[in-house]
mmCIF file of C-alpha atoms in Angstrom:
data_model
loop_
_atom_site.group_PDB
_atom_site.id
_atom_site.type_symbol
_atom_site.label_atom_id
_atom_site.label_comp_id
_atom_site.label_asym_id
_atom_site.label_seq_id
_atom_site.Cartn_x
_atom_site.Cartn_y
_atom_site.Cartn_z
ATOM 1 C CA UNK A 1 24.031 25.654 151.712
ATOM 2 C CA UNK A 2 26.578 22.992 150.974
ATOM 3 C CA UNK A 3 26.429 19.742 153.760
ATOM 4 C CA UNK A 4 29.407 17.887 154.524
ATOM 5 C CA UNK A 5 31.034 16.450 152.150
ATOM 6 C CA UNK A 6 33.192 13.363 152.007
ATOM 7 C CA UNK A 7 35.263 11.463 149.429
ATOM 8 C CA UNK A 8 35.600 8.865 148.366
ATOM 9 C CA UNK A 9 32.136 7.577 148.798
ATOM 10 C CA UNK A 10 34.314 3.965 149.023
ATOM 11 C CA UNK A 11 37.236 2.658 149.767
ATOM 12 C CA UNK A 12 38.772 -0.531 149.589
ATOM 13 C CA UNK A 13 42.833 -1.886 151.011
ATOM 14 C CA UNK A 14 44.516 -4.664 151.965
ATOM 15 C CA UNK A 15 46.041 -5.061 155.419
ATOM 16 C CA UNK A 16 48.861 -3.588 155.464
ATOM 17 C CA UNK A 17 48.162 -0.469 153.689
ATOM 18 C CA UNK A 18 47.455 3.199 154.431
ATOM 19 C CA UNK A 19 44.157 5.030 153.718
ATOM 20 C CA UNK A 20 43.362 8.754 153.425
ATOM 21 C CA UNK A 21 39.633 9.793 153.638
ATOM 22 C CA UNK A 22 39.089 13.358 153.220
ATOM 23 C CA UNK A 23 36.589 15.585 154.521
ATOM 24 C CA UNK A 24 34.869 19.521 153.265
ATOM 25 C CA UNK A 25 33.024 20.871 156.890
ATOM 26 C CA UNK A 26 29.732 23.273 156.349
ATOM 27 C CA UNK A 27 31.222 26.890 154.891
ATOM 28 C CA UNK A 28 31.702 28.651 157.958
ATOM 29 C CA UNK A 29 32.414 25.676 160.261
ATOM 30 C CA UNK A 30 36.122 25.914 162.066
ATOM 31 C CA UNK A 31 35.785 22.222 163.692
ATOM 32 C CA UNK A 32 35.644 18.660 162.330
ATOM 33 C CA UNK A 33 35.246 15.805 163.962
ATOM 34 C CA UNK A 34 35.973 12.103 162.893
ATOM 35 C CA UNK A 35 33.471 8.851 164.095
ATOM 36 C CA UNK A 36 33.832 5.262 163.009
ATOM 37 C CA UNK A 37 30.941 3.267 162.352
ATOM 38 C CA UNK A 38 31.187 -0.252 162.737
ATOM 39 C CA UNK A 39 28.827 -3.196 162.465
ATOM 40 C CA UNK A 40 27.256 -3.745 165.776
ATOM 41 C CA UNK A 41 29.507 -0.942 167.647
ATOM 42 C CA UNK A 42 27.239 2.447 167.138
ATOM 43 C CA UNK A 43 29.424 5.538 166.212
ATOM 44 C CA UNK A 44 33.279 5.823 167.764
ATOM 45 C CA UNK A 45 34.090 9.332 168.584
ATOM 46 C CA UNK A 46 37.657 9.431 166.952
ATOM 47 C CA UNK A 47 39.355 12.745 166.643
ATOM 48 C CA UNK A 48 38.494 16.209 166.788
ATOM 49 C CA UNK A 49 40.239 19.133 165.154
ATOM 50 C CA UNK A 50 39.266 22.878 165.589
ATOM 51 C CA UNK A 51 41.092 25.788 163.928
ATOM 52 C CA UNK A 52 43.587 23.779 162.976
ATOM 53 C CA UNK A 53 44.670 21.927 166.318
ATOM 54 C CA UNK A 54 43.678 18.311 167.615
ATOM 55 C CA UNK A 55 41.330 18.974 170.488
ATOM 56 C CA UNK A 56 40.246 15.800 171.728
ATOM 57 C CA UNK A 57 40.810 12.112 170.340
ATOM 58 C CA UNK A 58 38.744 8.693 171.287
ATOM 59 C CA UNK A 59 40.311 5.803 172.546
ATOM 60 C CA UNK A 60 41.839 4.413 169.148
ATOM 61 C CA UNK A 61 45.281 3.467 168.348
ATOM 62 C CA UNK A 62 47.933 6.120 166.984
ATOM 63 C CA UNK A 63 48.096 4.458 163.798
ATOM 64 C CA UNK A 64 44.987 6.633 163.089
ATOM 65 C CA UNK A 65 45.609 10.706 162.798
ATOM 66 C CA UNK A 66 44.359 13.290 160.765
ATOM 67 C CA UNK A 67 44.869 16.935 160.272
ATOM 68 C CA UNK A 68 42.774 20.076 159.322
ATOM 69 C CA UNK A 69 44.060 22.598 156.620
ATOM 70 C CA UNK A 70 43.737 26.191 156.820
ATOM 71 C CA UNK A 71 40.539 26.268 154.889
ATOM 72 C CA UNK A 72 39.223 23.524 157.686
ATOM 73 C CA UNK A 73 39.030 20.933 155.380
ATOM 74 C CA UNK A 74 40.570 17.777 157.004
ATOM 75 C CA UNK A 75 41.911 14.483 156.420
ATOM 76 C CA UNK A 76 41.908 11.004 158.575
ATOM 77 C CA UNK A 77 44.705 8.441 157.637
ATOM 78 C CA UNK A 78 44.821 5.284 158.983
ATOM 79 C CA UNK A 79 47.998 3.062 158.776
ATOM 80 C CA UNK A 80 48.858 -0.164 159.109
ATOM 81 C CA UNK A 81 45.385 -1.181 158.024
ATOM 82 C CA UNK A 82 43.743 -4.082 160.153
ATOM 83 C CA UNK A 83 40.533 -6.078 159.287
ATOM 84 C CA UNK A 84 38.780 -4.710 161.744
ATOM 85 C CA UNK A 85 39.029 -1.337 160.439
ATOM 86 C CA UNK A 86 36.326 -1.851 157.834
ATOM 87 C CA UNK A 87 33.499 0.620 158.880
ATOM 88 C CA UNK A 88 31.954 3.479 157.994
ATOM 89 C CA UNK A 89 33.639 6.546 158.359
ATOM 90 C CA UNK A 90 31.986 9.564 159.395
ATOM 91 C CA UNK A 91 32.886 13.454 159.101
ATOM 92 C CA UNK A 92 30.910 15.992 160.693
ATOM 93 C CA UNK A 93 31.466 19.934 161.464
ATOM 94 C CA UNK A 94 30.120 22.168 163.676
ATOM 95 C CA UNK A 95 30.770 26.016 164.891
ATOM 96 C CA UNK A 96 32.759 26.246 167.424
ATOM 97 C CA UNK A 97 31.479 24.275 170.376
ATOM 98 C CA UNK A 98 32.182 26.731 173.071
ATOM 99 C CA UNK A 99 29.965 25.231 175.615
ATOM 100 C CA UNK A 100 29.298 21.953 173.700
ATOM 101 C CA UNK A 101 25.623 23.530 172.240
ATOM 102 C CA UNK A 102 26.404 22.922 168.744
ATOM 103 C CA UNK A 103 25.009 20.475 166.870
ATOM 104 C CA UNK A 104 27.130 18.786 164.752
ATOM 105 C CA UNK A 105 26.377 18.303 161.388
ATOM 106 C CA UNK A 106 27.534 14.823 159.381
ATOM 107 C CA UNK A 107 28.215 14.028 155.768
ATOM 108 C CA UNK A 108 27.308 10.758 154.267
ATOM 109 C CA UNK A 109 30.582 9.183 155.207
ATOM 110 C CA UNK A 110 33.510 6.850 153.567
ATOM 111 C CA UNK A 111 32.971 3.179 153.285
ATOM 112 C CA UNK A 112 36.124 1.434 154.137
ATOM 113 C CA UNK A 113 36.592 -2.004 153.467
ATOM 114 C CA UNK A 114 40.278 -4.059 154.256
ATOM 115 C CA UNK A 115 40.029 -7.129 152.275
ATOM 116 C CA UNK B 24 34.181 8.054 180.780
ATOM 117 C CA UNK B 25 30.141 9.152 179.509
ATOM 118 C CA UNK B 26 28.541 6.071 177.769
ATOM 119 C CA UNK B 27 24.774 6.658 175.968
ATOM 120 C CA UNK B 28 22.560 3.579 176.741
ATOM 121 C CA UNK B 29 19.705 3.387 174.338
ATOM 122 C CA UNK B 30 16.948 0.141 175.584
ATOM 123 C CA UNK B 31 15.692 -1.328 172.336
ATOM 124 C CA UNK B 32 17.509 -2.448 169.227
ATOM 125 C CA UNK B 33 14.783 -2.509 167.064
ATOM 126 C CA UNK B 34 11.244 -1.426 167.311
ATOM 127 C CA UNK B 35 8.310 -2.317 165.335
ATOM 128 C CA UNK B 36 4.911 -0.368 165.242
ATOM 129 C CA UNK B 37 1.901 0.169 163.014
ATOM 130 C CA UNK B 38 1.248 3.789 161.779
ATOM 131 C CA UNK B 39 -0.881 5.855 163.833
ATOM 132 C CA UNK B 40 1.112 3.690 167.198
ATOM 133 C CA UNK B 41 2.628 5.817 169.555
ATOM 134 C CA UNK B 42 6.525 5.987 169.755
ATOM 135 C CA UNK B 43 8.972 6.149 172.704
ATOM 136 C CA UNK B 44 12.602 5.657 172.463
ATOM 137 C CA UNK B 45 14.421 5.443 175.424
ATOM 138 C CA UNK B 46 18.052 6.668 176.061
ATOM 139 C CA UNK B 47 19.749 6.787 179.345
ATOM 140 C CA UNK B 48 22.965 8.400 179.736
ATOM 141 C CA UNK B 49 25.876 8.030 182.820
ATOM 142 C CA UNK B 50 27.690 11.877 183.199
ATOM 143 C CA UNK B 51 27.148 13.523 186.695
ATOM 144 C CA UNK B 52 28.273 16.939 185.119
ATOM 145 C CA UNK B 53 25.972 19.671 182.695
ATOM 146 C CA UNK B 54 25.467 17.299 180.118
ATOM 147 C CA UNK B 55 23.966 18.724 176.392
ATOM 148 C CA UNK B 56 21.980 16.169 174.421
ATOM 149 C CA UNK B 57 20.766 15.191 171.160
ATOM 150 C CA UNK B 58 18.644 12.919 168.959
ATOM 151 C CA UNK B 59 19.932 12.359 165.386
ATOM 152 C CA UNK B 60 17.880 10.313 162.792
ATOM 153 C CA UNK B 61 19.297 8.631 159.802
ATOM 154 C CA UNK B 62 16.523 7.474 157.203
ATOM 155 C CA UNK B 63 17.890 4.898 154.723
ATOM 156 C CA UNK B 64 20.659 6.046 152.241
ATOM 157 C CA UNK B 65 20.521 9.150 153.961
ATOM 158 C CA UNK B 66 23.117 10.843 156.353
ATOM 159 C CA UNK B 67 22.517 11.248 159.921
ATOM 160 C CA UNK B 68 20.369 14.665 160.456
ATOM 161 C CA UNK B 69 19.434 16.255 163.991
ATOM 162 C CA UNK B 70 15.979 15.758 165.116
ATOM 163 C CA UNK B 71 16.093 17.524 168.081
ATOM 164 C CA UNK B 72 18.698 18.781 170.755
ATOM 165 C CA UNK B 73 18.406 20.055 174.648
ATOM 166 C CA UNK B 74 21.004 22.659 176.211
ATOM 167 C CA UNK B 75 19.163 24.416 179.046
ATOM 168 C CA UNK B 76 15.468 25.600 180.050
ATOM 169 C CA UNK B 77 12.464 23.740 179.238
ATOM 170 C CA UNK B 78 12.914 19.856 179.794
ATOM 171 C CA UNK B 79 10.336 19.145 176.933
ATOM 172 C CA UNK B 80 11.405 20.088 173.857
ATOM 173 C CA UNK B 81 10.259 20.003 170.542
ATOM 174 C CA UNK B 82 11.648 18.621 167.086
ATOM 175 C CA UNK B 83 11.142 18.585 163.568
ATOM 176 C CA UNK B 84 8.346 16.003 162.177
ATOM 177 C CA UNK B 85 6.620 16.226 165.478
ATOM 178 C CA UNK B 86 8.615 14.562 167.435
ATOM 179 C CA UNK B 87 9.771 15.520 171.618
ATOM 180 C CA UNK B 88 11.634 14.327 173.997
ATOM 181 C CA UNK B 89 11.844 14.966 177.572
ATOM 182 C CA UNK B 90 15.066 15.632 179.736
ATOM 183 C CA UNK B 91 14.496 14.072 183.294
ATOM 184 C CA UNK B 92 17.687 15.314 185.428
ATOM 185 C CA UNK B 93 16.833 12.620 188.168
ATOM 186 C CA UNK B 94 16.860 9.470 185.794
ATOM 187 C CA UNK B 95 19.907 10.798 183.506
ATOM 188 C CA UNK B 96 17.090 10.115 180.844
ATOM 189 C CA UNK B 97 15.947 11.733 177.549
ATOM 190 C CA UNK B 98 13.402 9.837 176.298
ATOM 191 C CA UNK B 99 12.343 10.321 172.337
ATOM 192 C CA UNK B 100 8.357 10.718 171.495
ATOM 193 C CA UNK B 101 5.579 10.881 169.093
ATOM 194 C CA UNK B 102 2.101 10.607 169.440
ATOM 195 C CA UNK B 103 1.397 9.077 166.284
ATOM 196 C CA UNK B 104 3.938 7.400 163.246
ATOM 197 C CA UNK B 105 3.888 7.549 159.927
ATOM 198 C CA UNK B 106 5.349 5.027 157.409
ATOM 199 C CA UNK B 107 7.968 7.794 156.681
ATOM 200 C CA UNK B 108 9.348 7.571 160.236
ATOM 201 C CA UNK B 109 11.191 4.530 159.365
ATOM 202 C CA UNK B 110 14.676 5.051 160.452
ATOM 203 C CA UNK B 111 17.856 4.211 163.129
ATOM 204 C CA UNK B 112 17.542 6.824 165.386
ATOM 205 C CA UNK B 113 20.759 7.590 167.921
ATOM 206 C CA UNK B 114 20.686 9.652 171.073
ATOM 207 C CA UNK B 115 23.555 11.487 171.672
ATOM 208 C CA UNK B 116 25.272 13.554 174.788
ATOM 209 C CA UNK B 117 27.803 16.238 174.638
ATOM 210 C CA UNK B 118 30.059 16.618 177.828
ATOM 211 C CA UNK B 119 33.726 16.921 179.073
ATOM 212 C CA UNK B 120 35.876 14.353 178.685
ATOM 213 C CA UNK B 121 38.515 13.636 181.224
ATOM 214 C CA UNK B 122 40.790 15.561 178.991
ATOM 215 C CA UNK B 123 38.640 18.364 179.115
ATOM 216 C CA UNK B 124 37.281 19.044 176.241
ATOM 217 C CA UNK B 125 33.760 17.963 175.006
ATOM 218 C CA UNK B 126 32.915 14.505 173.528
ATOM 219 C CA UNK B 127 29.894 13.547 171.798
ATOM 220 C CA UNK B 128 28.871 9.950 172.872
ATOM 221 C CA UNK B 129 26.533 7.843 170.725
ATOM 222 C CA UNK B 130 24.109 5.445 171.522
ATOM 223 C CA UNK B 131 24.225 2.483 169.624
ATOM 224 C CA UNK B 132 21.210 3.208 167.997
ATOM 225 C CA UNK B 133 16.981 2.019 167.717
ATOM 226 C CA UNK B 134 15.937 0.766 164.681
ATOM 227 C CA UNK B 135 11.997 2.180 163.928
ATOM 228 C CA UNK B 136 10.200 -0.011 161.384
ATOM 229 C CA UNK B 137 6.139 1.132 160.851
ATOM 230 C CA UNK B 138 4.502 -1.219 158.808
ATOM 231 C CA UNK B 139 1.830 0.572 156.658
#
């Protein structure tokens, strides 16, 4: 079966500007979640999406949001880019987590670098 | 708020050397947890996860890790590397938030090096 996928492998902005990073879950997975990887920090827990809703969302600024299609595909922006957002960026998917058993499963993530 | 606590940064054994990883995690409620490896270039992939029953469980590649309810602990084991075990390994726990819904919280994350 098909992983995770995410595009584009990388990314690069200046400060200032907006990025989109894009995510395709497992076929058959309804939620997405979104983790930054940064140098030194381990993985963030961002956001969360599940059947099209935001369930949950880590302690980050609004300036980053996302959504999730109807095929469960889903996107992060981030605005108002900062230095500090350079990191990895990391999708993963999972069934639904109904009592937060299931393993989520992670692509290979979007290098973002703010120059 | 659940934080992960994993003790070493970086680890460094010869094959054949016995490996544990420690992790240490602060949630007073049902907690689920998980080991993830990435190897390098590759994504991160699960090695092993606990939910209920057994507190030992088993993995892929050989390795275990045991879930000790008293010390909020679930250590990461294996009798005996291999070269191919080279890899940042991250412990992970699943629990409620305060908002309610579940979290996944990382560890920041061991670094395994086995020198041939």
């Amino acid at each position: 079966e098909a992983g995770v996928t995410q595009s584009p492998t990388h990314l690069i902005k200046t400060r200032g500007q907006q990025a989109t990073l894009r995510c395709s879950p497992i076929s058959g997975h309804t939620s997405v979640y979104w983790y930054q990887q940064a140098l030194g920090l381990g993985l963030q827990f961002l956001l969360w999406y599940d059947e099209g809703e935001e369930r949950n969302r880590g302690n980050f600024p609004p300036r980053f949001s996302g959504r999730q299609f109807p095929n469960y595909s889903s996107e992060l922006n981030v605005n108002a880019l900062e230095l500090e957002d350079s990191a990895l960026y990391l999708c993963a998917s999972s069934l639904p987590p109904g009592q937060g058993n299931q393993p989520q499963h992670f692509g290979d993530g979007t290098r973002l670098s703010i120059l | 708020a659940q934080s992960v606590s994993q003790h070493n940064h970086h680890v460094i054994l010869s094959e054949a050397a016995s490996l544990e990883l420690g992790c240490n995690y602060s949630y007073g409620g049902t907690v689920n947890l998980f080991w993830y490896v990435q190897y390098p270039g590759q994504h991160l992939q699960l090695l092993l996860k606990y939910f209920s029953g057994d507190p030992l469980v088993k993995g892929i590649k050989g390795f275990e890790a045991e879930f000790i309810k008293s010390k909020f602990s679930f250590n990461l084991r294996k009798p005996s590397v291999q070269w191919s075990d080279t890899a940042e390994y991250f412990c992970a726990v699943n629990a409620r938030s305060g908002a309610g819904s579940y979290q996944l919280t990382f560890g920041k994350g061991t670094k395994l090096s086995v020198i041939p």
